[in-house]
Coordinates of C-alpha atoms and ligand atoms in Angstrom, one line a residue:
Chain A
M323 CA 47.7 -114.9 60.7
A324 CA 48.5 -111.6 59.1
I325 CA 50.3 -113.1 56.1
T326 CA 50.2 -116.5 54.4
K327 CA 52.9 -118.5 52.7
D328 CA 51.3 -117.8 49.4
D329 CA 51.5 -114.0 49.9
V330 CA 55.2 -114.2 50.7
K331 CA 55.8 -116.4 47.6
Y332 CA 53.9 -114.0 45.4
V333 CA 55.8 -111.0 46.7
S334 CA 59.1 -112.7 46.4
T335 CA 58.4 -113.4 42.8
L336 CA 57.5 -109.8 42.2
A337 CA 60.7 -108.7 44.0
R338 CA 62.8 -111.3 42.1
I339 CA 63.9 -113.0 45.3
Q340 CA 64.3 -116.7 45.2
M341 CA 63.5 -118.7 48.4
N342 CA 63.6 -122.4 49.1
D343 CA 60.8 -123.9 51.2
K344 CA 62.7 -123.6 54.5
E345 CA 63.3 -119.9 53.9
L346 CA 59.7 -119.4 52.8
E347 CA 58.5 -120.9 56.1
A348 CA 61.0 -118.9 58.2
F349 CA 60.3 -115.6 56.5
T350 CA 56.5 -116.0 56.6
G351 CA 56.7 -116.6 60.3
Q352 CA 58.9 -113.5 60.8
L353 CA 56.8 -111.3 58.6
D354 CA 53.7 -112.5 60.3
T355 CA 55.1 -111.6 63.7
I356 CA 56.1 -108.1 62.4
L357 CA 52.7 -107.5 60.8
E358 CA 50.8 -108.8 63.8
Y359 CA 52.8 -106.3 66.0
M360 CA 52.0 -103.4 63.6
K361 CA 48.3 -104.3 63.8
K362 CA 48.4 -102.6 67.2
L363 CA 48.2 -99.3 65.4
N364 CA 44.7 -100.2 64.2
E365 CA 43.5 -99.8 67.8
L366 CA 44.0 -96.0 67.5
N367 CA 41.1 -93.9 66.7
T368 CA 42.2 -91.9 63.6
D369 CA 38.7 -90.5 62.7
K370 CA 39.9 -87.0 63.0
V371 CA 43.4 -87.4 61.5
K372 CA 43.9 -86.4 57.9
P373 CA 45.5 -89.0 55.6
S374 CA 49.1 -88.2 55.0
S375 CA 51.6 -89.6 52.5
N376 CA 54.8 -88.1 53.9
I377 CA 56.2 -88.1 57.4
L378 CA 57.7 -84.6 57.0
D379 CA 55.8 -81.4 57.6
V380 CA 57.1 -80.0 54.3
K381 CA 55.5 -79.3 51.0
N382 CA 56.2 -77.7 47.7
V383 CA 59.9 -78.2 47.5
Q384 CA 61.1 -77.5 44.0
R385 CA 64.2 -76.5 42.1
Q386 CA 64.6 -74.1 39.1
D387 CA 64.8 -75.5 35.6
E388 CA 68.6 -74.8 35.3
L389 CA 71.5 -76.9 34.4
N390 CA 73.5 -76.2 37.6
T391 CA 75.0 -79.6 38.5
P392 CA 76.9 -81.1 35.5
S393 CA 76.0 -84.6 34.4
L394 CA 78.4 -87.5 34.6
T395 CA 80.8 -88.2 31.7
N396 CA 80.0 -91.4 29.8
K397 CA 83.0 -93.1 31.5
E398 CA 81.9 -92.1 34.9
A399 CA 78.3 -93.2 34.2
L400 CA 79.3 -96.7 33.0
A401 CA 81.9 -97.2 35.8
E402 CA 79.4 -98.8 38.1
G403 CA 77.8 -101.0 35.5
P404 CA 78.4 -104.8 35.8
D405 CA 78.6 -105.1 32.0
T406 CA 79.1 -102.5 29.4
E407 CA 79.9 -102.2 25.6
G408 CA 80.9 -99.0 23.9
E409 CA 78.9 -96.2 25.3
F410 CA 76.1 -98.5 26.6
F411 CA 75.2 -100.6 29.5
K412 CA 74.9 -104.2 28.4
V413 CA 72.0 -106.4 29.6
P414 CA 70.7 -109.8 28.7
K415 CA 68.3 -109.5 25.7
V416 CA 64.8 -108.7 26.8
I417 CA 62.8 -109.5 23.7
D418 CA 62.9 -112.6 21.6
Chain B
M663 CA 24.2 -108.2 15.2
E664 CA 25.6 -104.8 15.0
Y665 CA 28.6 -103.8 17.2
E666 CA 29.9 -100.6 18.5
A667 CA 33.4 -99.8 19.6
V668 CA 34.5 -98.3 22.9
I669 CA 37.8 -96.5 22.7
G670 CA 39.9 -94.8 25.3
L671 CA 43.3 -93.1 24.6
E672 CA 46.3 -92.8 26.8
V673 CA 48.6 -90.0 25.5
H674 CA 52.2 -89.3 26.8
V675 CA 53.6 -86.0 26.0
Q676 CA 57.1 -84.8 26.9
L677 CA 56.9 -81.5 28.8
N678 CA 59.5 -79.2 27.2
T679 CA 61.9 -78.2 29.9
K680 CA 65.7 -77.7 29.9
T681 CA 66.4 -80.2 32.6
K682 CA 64.9 -83.5 33.7
I683 CA 62.1 -83.8 36.2
F684 CA 64.1 -84.6 39.3
C685 CA 67.7 -83.7 38.5
D686 CA 69.8 -81.1 36.6
C687 CA 70.6 -83.3 33.6
S688 CA 69.8 -81.9 30.2
T689 CA 66.7 -83.2 28.3
K690 CA 68.5 -82.4 25.0
F691 CA 67.7 -85.0 22.3
G692 CA 70.6 -86.6 20.3
N693 CA 73.5 -86.2 22.8
P694 CA 75.9 -89.2 23.0
P695 CA 74.4 -92.2 24.9
N696 CA 74.7 -92.1 28.7
T697 CA 76.0 -88.6 29.0
N698 CA 72.7 -86.8 30.1
V699 CA 72.9 -88.9 33.3
C700 CA 73.7 -88.4 37.0
P701 CA 73.4 -90.4 40.2
V702 CA 69.8 -89.2 40.6
C703 CA 68.4 -90.3 37.3
M704 CA 70.4 -93.5 37.3
G705 CA 68.9 -94.4 40.7
M706 CA 72.1 -94.6 42.7
P707 CA 71.5 -95.2 46.4
G708 CA 71.3 -92.2 48.8
V709 CA 70.4 -89.5 46.2
L710 CA 67.7 -86.9 46.7
P711 CA 65.4 -86.1 43.8
V712 CA 63.9 -82.6 43.7
L713 CA 61.0 -81.7 41.5
N714 CA 61.7 -79.3 38.6
R715 CA 59.2 -76.4 39.1
E716 CA 58.9 -75.9 35.4
V717 CA 57.4 -79.4 35.1
L718 CA 54.8 -78.7 37.6
H719 CA 54.1 -75.3 35.9
K720 CA 53.7 -76.9 32.5
A721 CA 51.6 -79.8 33.8
I722 CA 49.2 -77.4 35.4
I723 CA 49.0 -75.3 32.2
A724 CA 48.3 -78.6 30.2
G725 CA 45.6 -79.5 32.7
L726 CA 44.0 -76.1 32.3
A727 CA 44.2 -76.3 28.5
L728 CA 42.3 -79.6 28.7
N729 CA 39.6 -78.1 30.9
C730 CA 40.8 -80.1 34.0
E731 CA 40.4 -79.3 37.6
I732 CA 43.8 -78.7 39.2
S733 CA 44.2 -80.7 42.4
A734 CA 44.5 -78.8 45.6
Y735 CA 46.8 -81.5 46.9
S736 CA 48.9 -83.8 44.8
K737 CA 51.8 -86.2 45.3
F738 CA 54.2 -88.6 43.6
D739 CA 54.2 -92.4 43.9
R740 CA 56.5 -95.2 43.1
K741 CA 55.3 -97.7 40.4
Q742 CA 57.3 -100.9 40.9
Y743 CA 58.4 -103.1 38.0
F744 CA 61.6 -104.6 36.7
Y745 CA 62.8 -103.7 33.2
P746 CA 66.3 -102.9 32.1
D747 CA 65.4 -99.4 30.9
L748 CA 64.2 -98.5 34.4
P749 CA 67.4 -98.1 36.5
K750 CA 65.7 -97.7 39.9
N751 CA 63.3 -100.6 39.4
Y752 CA 60.4 -98.2 39.9
Q753 CA 59.1 -95.3 38.0
V754 CA 58.2 -92.1 39.8
S755 CA 54.6 -91.4 38.7
Q756 CA 51.4 -90.2 40.3
F757 CA 48.7 -92.8 41.4
D758 CA 45.7 -91.7 43.4
L759 CA 46.3 -87.9 43.6
P760 CA 47.3 -86.7 40.1
I761 CA 47.9 -83.0 39.4
A762 CA 44.8 -82.6 37.2
L763 CA 41.4 -84.4 36.9
N764 CA 38.0 -84.3 35.2
G765 CA 38.8 -82.5 32.0
Y766 CA 37.2 -82.7 28.5
L767 CA 37.5 -81.8 24.9
N768 CA 34.7 -81.1 22.5
I769 CA 35.1 -82.7 19.1
N770 CA 33.2 -81.8 16.0
I771 CA 32.1 -84.8 13.9
E772 CA 30.0 -84.5 10.9
G773 CA 28.5 -81.3 12.1
R774 CA 27.6 -82.4 15.6
Q775 CA 29.6 -81.8 18.8
K776 CA 30.6 -84.6 21.1
K777 CA 32.2 -84.2 24.5
I778 CA 35.1 -86.5 25.3
G779 CA 36.0 -86.8 29.0
I780 CA 39.5 -86.6 30.2
T781 CA 39.9 -88.7 33.4
R782 CA 43.2 -87.4 34.5
L783 CA 46.6 -85.9 33.7
H784 CA 49.6 -86.8 35.7
M785 CA 53.3 -86.2 35.8
E786 CA 55.8 -88.9 35.6
E787 CA 59.4 -89.7 34.5
D788 CA 60.3 -91.3 31.2
A789 CA 62.3 -94.6 31.0
G790 CA 65.6 -95.1 29.2
K791 CA 66.1 -96.5 25.7
L792 CA 66.9 -100.1 24.8
I793 CA 68.7 -101.0 21.7
H794 CA 68.5 -104.7 20.8
E795 CA 71.4 -106.5 19.3
E796 CA 70.5 -107.7 15.8
G797 CA 70.8 -111.1 14.3
A798 CA 70.1 -114.7 15.2
G799 CA 71.5 -115.9 18.4
S800 CA 72.1 -112.4 19.7
K801 CA 72.0 -112.4 23.5
S802 CA 72.3 -108.7 24.5
S803 CA 70.5 -105.4 24.7
F804 CA 72.1 -102.1 25.2
V805 CA 70.8 -99.4 27.5
D806 CA 71.0 -95.6 27.1
F807 CA 69.7 -93.7 30.2
N808 CA 69.7 -90.2 28.6
R809 CA 65.8 -90.3 28.4
T810 CA 65.5 -91.6 32.0
G811 CA 63.8 -88.9 34.0
V812 CA 62.7 -86.8 31.0
P813 CA 59.4 -85.2 32.2
L814 CA 56.1 -86.6 30.8
A815 CA 52.5 -85.8 31.3
E816 CA 50.2 -88.8 30.8
I817 CA 46.7 -87.9 29.7
V818 CA 44.0 -90.5 30.0
S819 CA 40.7 -90.1 28.2
E820 CA 37.4 -91.6 29.2
P821 CA 36.2 -94.4 27.0
D822 CA 34.0 -91.9 25.2
L823 CA 35.3 -92.3 21.7
S824 CA 33.4 -94.6 19.4
T825 CA 35.1 -94.5 16.0
P826 CA 38.7 -94.3 14.8
Q827 CA 37.9 -91.0 13.2
E828 CA 36.8 -89.6 16.5
A829 CA 40.0 -90.7 18.0
Y830 CA 41.9 -88.9 15.2
I831 CA 40.0 -85.7 15.8
Y832 CA 40.5 -85.9 19.5
L833 CA 44.3 -86.4 19.2
N834 CA 44.5 -83.4 16.8
I835 CA 42.7 -81.1 19.2
L836 CA 44.7 -82.3 22.1
K837 CA 48.0 -81.8 20.2
N838 CA 47.0 -78.4 18.9
R839 CA 46.0 -77.2 22.4
L840 CA 49.2 -78.4 24.1
R841 CA 51.2 -76.7 21.3
Y842 CA 49.3 -73.4 21.7
V843 CA 50.1 -73.3 25.4
K844 CA 53.7 -74.2 24.6
V845 CA 54.1 -77.1 27.0
S846 CA 55.1 -79.7 24.5
D847 CA 56.2 -80.0 20.8
C848 CA 53.9 -83.0 20.6
N849 CA 55.9 -84.5 17.7
M850 CA 55.2 -88.2 17.4
E851 CA 58.1 -88.9 15.0
E852 CA 60.5 -87.4 17.5
G853 CA 58.9 -89.2 20.4
S854 CA 57.6 -86.2 22.3
L855 CA 54.1 -87.6 21.9
R856 CA 53.1 -91.2 22.2
C857 CA 49.6 -92.7 22.1
D858 CA 48.2 -96.1 23.2
A859 CA 44.6 -97.1 22.5
N860 CA 42.3 -99.2 24.6
V861 CA 39.8 -100.8 22.3
S862 CA 36.8 -103.0 23.0
I863 CA 33.5 -103.8 21.2
R864 CA 30.0 -104.6 22.5
P865 CA 26.7 -105.3 20.8
K866 CA 24.9 -102.0 20.1
G867 CA 22.7 -100.9 23.0
V868 CA 24.5 -103.0 25.6
K869 CA 25.8 -101.1 28.6
E870 CA 28.7 -103.3 29.9
L871 CA 32.1 -102.9 28.4
G872 CA 33.7 -105.8 26.4
T873 CA 37.2 -107.1 27.1
K874 CA 39.7 -104.5 25.9
A875 CA 42.9 -104.8 24.1
E876 CA 45.6 -102.2 24.5
V877 CA 47.2 -101.3 21.2
K878 CA 50.6 -99.7 21.1
N879 CA 53.4 -98.8 18.8
M880 CA 51.8 -96.3 16.5
N881 CA 54.0 -93.6 15.1
S882 CA 51.5 -91.1 13.7
F883 CA 47.9 -90.1 14.3
K884 CA 46.9 -91.8 11.0
A885 CA 48.5 -95.0 12.3
V886 CA 46.4 -94.7 15.5
E887 CA 43.3 -94.3 13.4
K888 CA 44.3 -97.4 11.2
A889 CA 45.3 -99.5 14.2
I890 CA 42.0 -98.9 16.0
E891 CA 40.1 -99.6 12.7
Y892 CA 41.9 -102.9 12.4
E893 CA 41.4 -103.8 16.0
I894 CA 37.7 -103.2 15.9
R895 CA 37.5 -105.4 12.8
R896 CA 39.5 -108.1 14.4
Q897 CA 37.5 -108.2 17.6
I898 CA 34.1 -108.3 15.7
K899 CA 35.4 -111.1 13.6
A900 CA 36.6 -113.0 16.7
V901 CA 33.2 -112.6 18.4
K902 CA 31.4 -113.8 15.3
D903 CA 33.8 -116.8 15.1
K904 CA 32.9 -117.5 18.7
E905 CA 36.5 -116.8 19.8
K906 CA 37.2 -115.4 23.2
I907 CA 38.7 -111.9 23.3
V908 CA 41.5 -111.8 25.9
Q909 CA 42.7 -108.8 27.7
E910 CA 46.2 -108.2 26.3
T911 CA 48.7 -105.8 24.8
R912 CA 48.9 -105.7 21.0
L913 CA 51.5 -104.1 18.8
W914 CA 50.7 -102.3 15.6
D915 CA 52.7 -103.5 12.7
A916 CA 52.7 -100.5 10.3
D917 CA 54.0 -102.5 7.3
K918 CA 51.4 -105.3 7.5
E919 CA 48.8 -103.0 8.9
I920 CA 47.7 -105.4 11.6
T921 CA 48.0 -105.7 15.4
I922 CA 49.9 -108.6 16.9
S923 CA 49.6 -110.0 20.3
M924 CA 52.5 -109.4 22.6
R925 CA 52.6 -112.8 24.1
S926 CA 54.9 -111.8 26.9
K927 CA 55.9 -114.0 29.8
E928 CA 55.6 -111.1 32.1
E929 CA 53.6 -111.8 35.3
A930 CA 50.4 -110.1 36.2
H931 CA 50.9 -106.3 36.4
D932 CA 51.0 -105.6 40.1
Y933 CA 52.8 -102.3 40.5
R934 CA 52.5 -102.0 44.3
Y935 CA 52.3 -98.1 44.2
F936 CA 53.2 -96.4 47.3
P937 CA 53.9 -92.7 48.1
E938 CA 57.4 -91.6 47.0
P939 CA 59.1 -90.8 50.4
D940 CA 61.8 -88.6 48.8
L941 CA 59.5 -86.1 47.2
V942 CA 57.2 -83.9 49.3
P943 CA 53.6 -83.3 48.4
M944 CA 52.4 -80.4 46.3
E945 CA 49.8 -78.0 47.6
A946 CA 48.2 -75.8 44.9
D947 CA 48.8 -72.1 45.0
K948 CA 45.4 -71.0 44.0
K949 CA 46.4 -67.5 43.0
W950 CA 49.2 -68.8 40.7
I951 CA 46.7 -71.2 39.1
E952 CA 44.2 -68.5 38.4
E953 CA 46.9 -66.4 36.8
L954 CA 47.9 -69.2 34.6
R955 CA 44.3 -69.8 33.6
K956 CA 43.9 -66.1 32.7
D957 CA 47.0 -66.3 30.5
L958 CA 45.6 -69.1 28.4
P959 CA 45.3 -68.1 24.7
E960 CA 42.2 -68.7 22.7
M961 CA 42.3 -72.4 22.0
P962 CA 42.7 -73.6 18.4
D963 CA 39.4 -75.5 18.1
I964 CA 37.5 -72.5 19.6
K965 CA 39.4 -70.2 17.2
A966 CA 38.5 -72.4 14.3
K967 CA 34.9 -72.3 15.2
R968 CA 35.0 -68.5 15.5
Y969 CA 36.7 -68.2 12.0
M970 CA 33.8 -70.2 10.6
D971 CA 31.2 -68.1 12.4
E972 CA 32.7 -64.7 12.1
Y973 CA 34.7 -64.9 8.9
K974 CA 32.5 -67.5 7.2
L975 CA 35.5 -69.7 6.3
P976 CA 34.9 -73.3 5.4
Q977 CA 35.9 -75.8 8.2
A978 CA 38.9 -77.1 6.3
D979 CA 40.3 -73.5 6.0
A980 CA 39.6 -72.7 9.6
D981 CA 41.2 -75.9 10.8
L982 CA 44.3 -75.4 8.7
L983 CA 44.8 -71.7 9.6
T984 CA 44.4 -72.4 13.4
S985 CA 46.5 -75.6 13.5
E986 CA 49.7 -73.4 14.0
Q987 CA 49.2 -70.5 16.4
D988 CA 51.7 -68.2 14.7
I989 CA 49.9 -68.6 11.3
A990 CA 46.5 -67.9 13.0
L991 CA 47.9 -64.8 14.6
F992 CA 49.3 -63.6 11.3
Y993 CA 45.9 -64.2 9.7
E994 CA 44.3 -62.1 12.4
E995 CA 46.8 -59.3 11.8
C996 CA 46.1 -59.4 8.1
I997 CA 42.4 -59.2 8.3
K998 CA 42.7 -56.0 10.4
H999 CA 43.9 -54.3 7.3
Y1000 CA 41.6 -56.0 4.8
D1001 CA 38.2 -57.7 5.3
N1002 CA 38.3 -60.0 2.4
Y1003 CA 38.6 -62.9 4.8
K1004 CA 38.5 -65.8 2.3
T1005 CA 41.0 -64.2 -0.1
I1006 CA 43.5 -63.6 2.7
A1007 CA 43.0 -67.1 3.9
N1008 CA 43.7 -68.4 0.4
W1009 CA 47.0 -66.5 0.1
I1010 CA 48.2 -67.6 3.5
M1011 CA 47.3 -71.3 2.9
G1012 CA 48.6 -71.0 -0.7
E1013 CA 51.7 -68.8 -1.3
L1014 CA 52.8 -68.4 2.3
N1015 CA 52.4 -72.0 3.3
Q1016 CA 54.1 -73.2 0.1
Y1017 CA 57.0 -70.9 0.7
L1018 CA 57.4 -72.1 4.3
N1019 CA 57.2 -75.8 3.3
K1020 CA 59.7 -75.3 0.5
K1021 CA 62.2 -73.5 2.7
K1022 CA 61.4 -75.6 5.7
L1023 CA 60.8 -72.5 7.8
L1024 CA 58.5 -71.4 10.5
I1025 CA 56.6 -68.2 10.1
T1026 CA 58.3 -66.8 13.1
E1027 CA 61.6 -67.2 11.3
L1028 CA 60.5 -64.7 8.7
S1029 CA 61.7 -61.6 10.4
K1030 CA 60.9 -59.2 7.5
L1031 CA 57.4 -60.4 6.8
T1032 CA 54.8 -57.8 7.8
S1033 CA 51.0 -58.2 7.6
E1034 CA 50.8 -54.7 6.0
N1035 CA 52.9 -55.8 3.0
F1036 CA 51.2 -59.1 2.7
V1037 CA 47.8 -57.5 2.6
K1038 CA 49.1 -54.9 0.1
L1039 CA 50.1 -57.7 -2.2
V1040 CA 46.7 -59.5 -1.8
K1041 CA 44.9 -56.1 -2.6
L1042 CA 47.1 -55.4 -5.7
V1043 CA 45.9 -58.7 -7.2
D1044 CA 42.4 -58.5 -5.8
S1045 CA 41.8 -55.1 -7.3
G1046 CA 43.4 -56.1 -10.7
V1047 CA 46.3 -53.7 -10.5
I1048 CA 48.7 -56.6 -11.1
T1049 CA 47.9 -60.1 -12.5
G1050 CA 47.7 -63.1 -10.2
K1051 CA 50.7 -64.4 -12.0
S1052 CA 52.7 -61.2 -11.2
G1053 CA 51.5 -61.4 -7.6
K1054 CA 52.8 -64.9 -7.2
E1055 CA 56.1 -63.8 -8.7
I1056 CA 56.7 -61.1 -6.2
A1057 CA 55.3 -63.0 -3.3
A1058 CA 58.6 -64.5 -2.3
D1059 CA 60.2 -61.0 -2.1
V1060 CA 57.4 -59.8 0.1
I1061 CA 57.5 -62.8 2.3
E1062 CA 61.3 -63.2 2.7
K1063 CA 62.7 -59.7 2.1
G1064 CA 59.9 -57.6 3.4
V1065 CA 59.7 -55.5 0.2
D1066 CA 56.8 -53.2 -0.3
P1067 CA 54.7 -54.8 -3.1
E1068 CA 53.6 -51.4 -4.4
K1069 CA 57.1 -50.3 -4.7
I1070 CA 58.2 -53.4 -6.5
T1071 CA 55.2 -53.1 -8.8
E1072 CA 56.3 -49.7 -9.8
E1073 CA 60.0 -50.7 -10.2
K1074 CA 59.4 -53.7 -12.2
G1075 CA 56.5 -52.1 -14.2
L1076 CA 54.2 -54.9 -13.3
K1077 CA 51.0 -52.9 -13.5
Q1078 CA 48.4 -54.8 -15.3
V1079 CA 47.4 -53.2 -18.6
S1080 CA 43.6 -53.1 -19.1
D1081 CA 43.4 -50.4 -21.6
E1082 CA 42.0 -51.9 -24.8
S1083 CA 43.9 -49.6 -27.1
E1084 CA 47.2 -50.5 -25.6
I1085 CA 46.6 -54.2 -25.8
E1086 CA 45.0 -54.1 -29.2
S1087 CA 48.3 -53.6 -31.1
I1088 CA 49.7 -56.8 -29.5
V1089 CA 46.6 -58.7 -30.3
D1090 CA 46.8 -57.7 -33.9
E1091 CA 50.5 -58.7 -34.0
V1092 CA 49.6 -62.1 -32.6
I1093 CA 46.8 -62.6 -35.2
K1094 CA 49.2 -61.8 -38.0
E1095 CA 51.9 -64.1 -36.7
N1096 CA 49.6 -67.1 -36.2
P1097 CA 47.5 -67.5 -39.3
E1098 CA 47.1 -71.3 -38.7
A1099 CA 45.6 -70.9 -35.2
V1100 CA 43.4 -68.1 -36.4
E1101 CA 42.1 -70.4 -39.2
N1102 CA 41.4 -73.2 -36.8
Y1103 CA 39.5 -70.8 -34.5
K1104 CA 37.3 -69.6 -37.4
K1105 CA 36.6 -73.3 -38.3
G1106 CA 35.0 -73.5 -34.8
K1107 CA 38.0 -74.8 -32.8
T1108 CA 37.5 -72.1 -30.2
T1109 CA 39.9 -73.8 -27.7
V1110 CA 42.9 -72.3 -29.6
V1111 CA 42.0 -68.9 -28.0
G1112 CA 43.9 -70.0 -25.0
F1113 CA 47.0 -70.4 -27.0
L1114 CA 46.5 -67.0 -28.6
V1115 CA 46.0 -65.3 -25.3
G1116 CA 49.1 -67.0 -24.1
Q1117 CA 51.1 -65.4 -26.9
V1118 CA 49.8 -61.9 -26.0
M1119 CA 50.7 -62.5 -22.3
K1120 CA 54.2 -63.5 -23.3
K1121 CA 54.7 -60.4 -25.4
S1122 CA 53.3 -58.1 -22.8
Q1123 CA 55.5 -59.8 -20.1
G1124 CA 52.4 -61.0 -18.3
K1125 CA 51.0 -57.5 -17.8
A1126 CA 48.1 -57.6 -20.1
N1127 CA 44.7 -58.2 -18.4
P1128 CA 43.8 -61.7 -19.6
Q1129 CA 40.1 -60.8 -19.6
V1130 CA 40.6 -57.9 -21.8
V1131 CA 42.7 -59.9 -24.2
N1132 CA 40.1 -62.6 -24.4
K1133 CA 37.4 -60.1 -25.2
L1134 CA 39.5 -58.5 -27.9
F1135 CA 40.1 -61.9 -29.6
K1136 CA 36.4 -62.7 -29.6
D1137 CA 35.6 -59.3 -31.1
K1138 CA 38.2 -59.5 -33.8
L1139 CA 37.8 -63.1 -34.9
Ligands
ZN602 ZN1 70.3 -86.8 36.1

C-alpha cells in the first residue's frame, strides 16, 4: 500500500474536495495504483544526480521593472468573479 | 522561580519596485480597488509569471545589509492554503532554498553588545486586502487584489532576543539598515513593514524552549514592544497558575493593550510546499553580488558607533543623527568645515529638525540649503558675533532660502553689541524707567535682574550681549 484511506481523506479536506465513502474507496485504490507504479523510479540509482526543482534546463529568467503591459480595468477584472459589489469581489464573510 | 523569555521576530518588508513581483501591474498605493490587477496576479489559468529583476536585486541588497550569505542557487515554491485574499489558492514564496541565509545584527543594550542571528531572508508575493462588512448579521467580505503580488522580503530572526526592549532595538536597526540601502520605506503605518513576534518563556537556566505563541497585529515598534511585554507576563502567570500554554496565534489589541487568542477553526497548517514549476531557478552571479556588496553604504548603527568614538557624541545624539541617512550625510558635510561636533549636532537636531518637522519636509527637499551656510550660522553664534536668539531668527532663511548668514547679519544689523560703553546708556535708561524693579533688587530680590536684562534686550533689538548687560547691572546696582 502506497497510500491509505486516511491519507486521501486528509488531502481531500485540505483541497476542499468532498467525497462520500464509495468515492473515497475508489480514489484510494486508484491513487495507490498510480503511486505503486511510480515507485518504480526508486529502483534507479541517483547517487550521482544533482537534485533538481525544474524540468527545464533554464535559469535566471527575469523581466525589467517596467509597466509595459497595462493592467485590466476594474470592469474587466471583476467580469470573471462569481459575485461582486461595487469595485470589489464579494465573498462569504471570513471572520466572525 | 525566575523565568526568561525567548523571542523571535518575523518581519515582512515591501521591496520598493515600480511593478509587482511576477507581472507588470503597478505597486502604487491608493489606486482604486481592483485596478492594479491582471490575469497573472489574479491567478487566471494559463498565465506565465516572470520574476521582476529589481525584486531579486533588492532582496540581495537587503540580505547583504543584514550580513547574510547570498545563496548560490535559489528557487520559488508554492505555499498552498485557501483564503479569499489569495486568488491562486497558493502563495509564491521560497521554502528550502531562500535567497539569503545566516545573517546577524549586533544590538547595543545597556553598554554591551549582543549578536542577534538572522535565520533567513526570502522573497514572496503579498496577498490581497479584505474588507469586512460591518454590522450584526453581515454576511460578506469584499476583496481588493491590488496588493496581490506586491513584492515582499520576509526576514526571520533566530530566537536570540530575550526582552521586549531588545526586540525594539533590533527592529530599529533592521529598519534603518534597509532604509539606508533604499530597498524599502519600512513604514509600519503604511503597511510597508509588518512584524510578528514568536514569544515563549522558560525557567532561567533551562535549555529547552517553551511552547510559543505567535503575536500579530502590531502597528508600530512601540506596539511590538508592548505586545511582547504583555505576552511574557501572561505566559508567566499562566505557568504559575498551572495552566497549559498552547501553541496559537494571538492578536494584539492596541486599545486594551492585551493579546487575544485567535480561536480559529482553521485546520492544521499544512502548506504542502512544492517547487513553483512556472518560475525557473536563480543562480547567483557572483560578480554582481560582489559589486553590490562593495556599493553598500556605511550602516547606520556602525555610523552611530563611529560618531560616539570619533566625535564623542552621546549615544542619543548619534542614534538620532544616523537614523536618517541624508541627515547623517549633511552632518558629515558640516563637520568638514567646523570641528565643534557637538554644537553642530545640536543645531541639526534642534533648528534643522524642527524646521523639517514643522514644514513636513525631507532634508533632500531643501534644494538651497548648503553645509557652508549652515556652518557659518553656527559659527556666528558660537563665536558671539550674533546672539543665539538672532541665530534662531535667521535660521529659517539659511535653511530654506540658502541665504548667506554673514550677509544677512550685515543687512539686518544683527551683530551682537559687546562694547560696554555702547550698552551702558541703554542700561542707564532702563534703570531710570524702572525704579520699582531697581528698589526690589536693592532689597535683595535679585531675580528681577532677569526682567531688567529683558528690557535692555528689547531696546537693543536683541543685539546687546546678555552677559555684558548682566555684568553692567550688577556693577551699577
Ligand atoms: Zn498583475
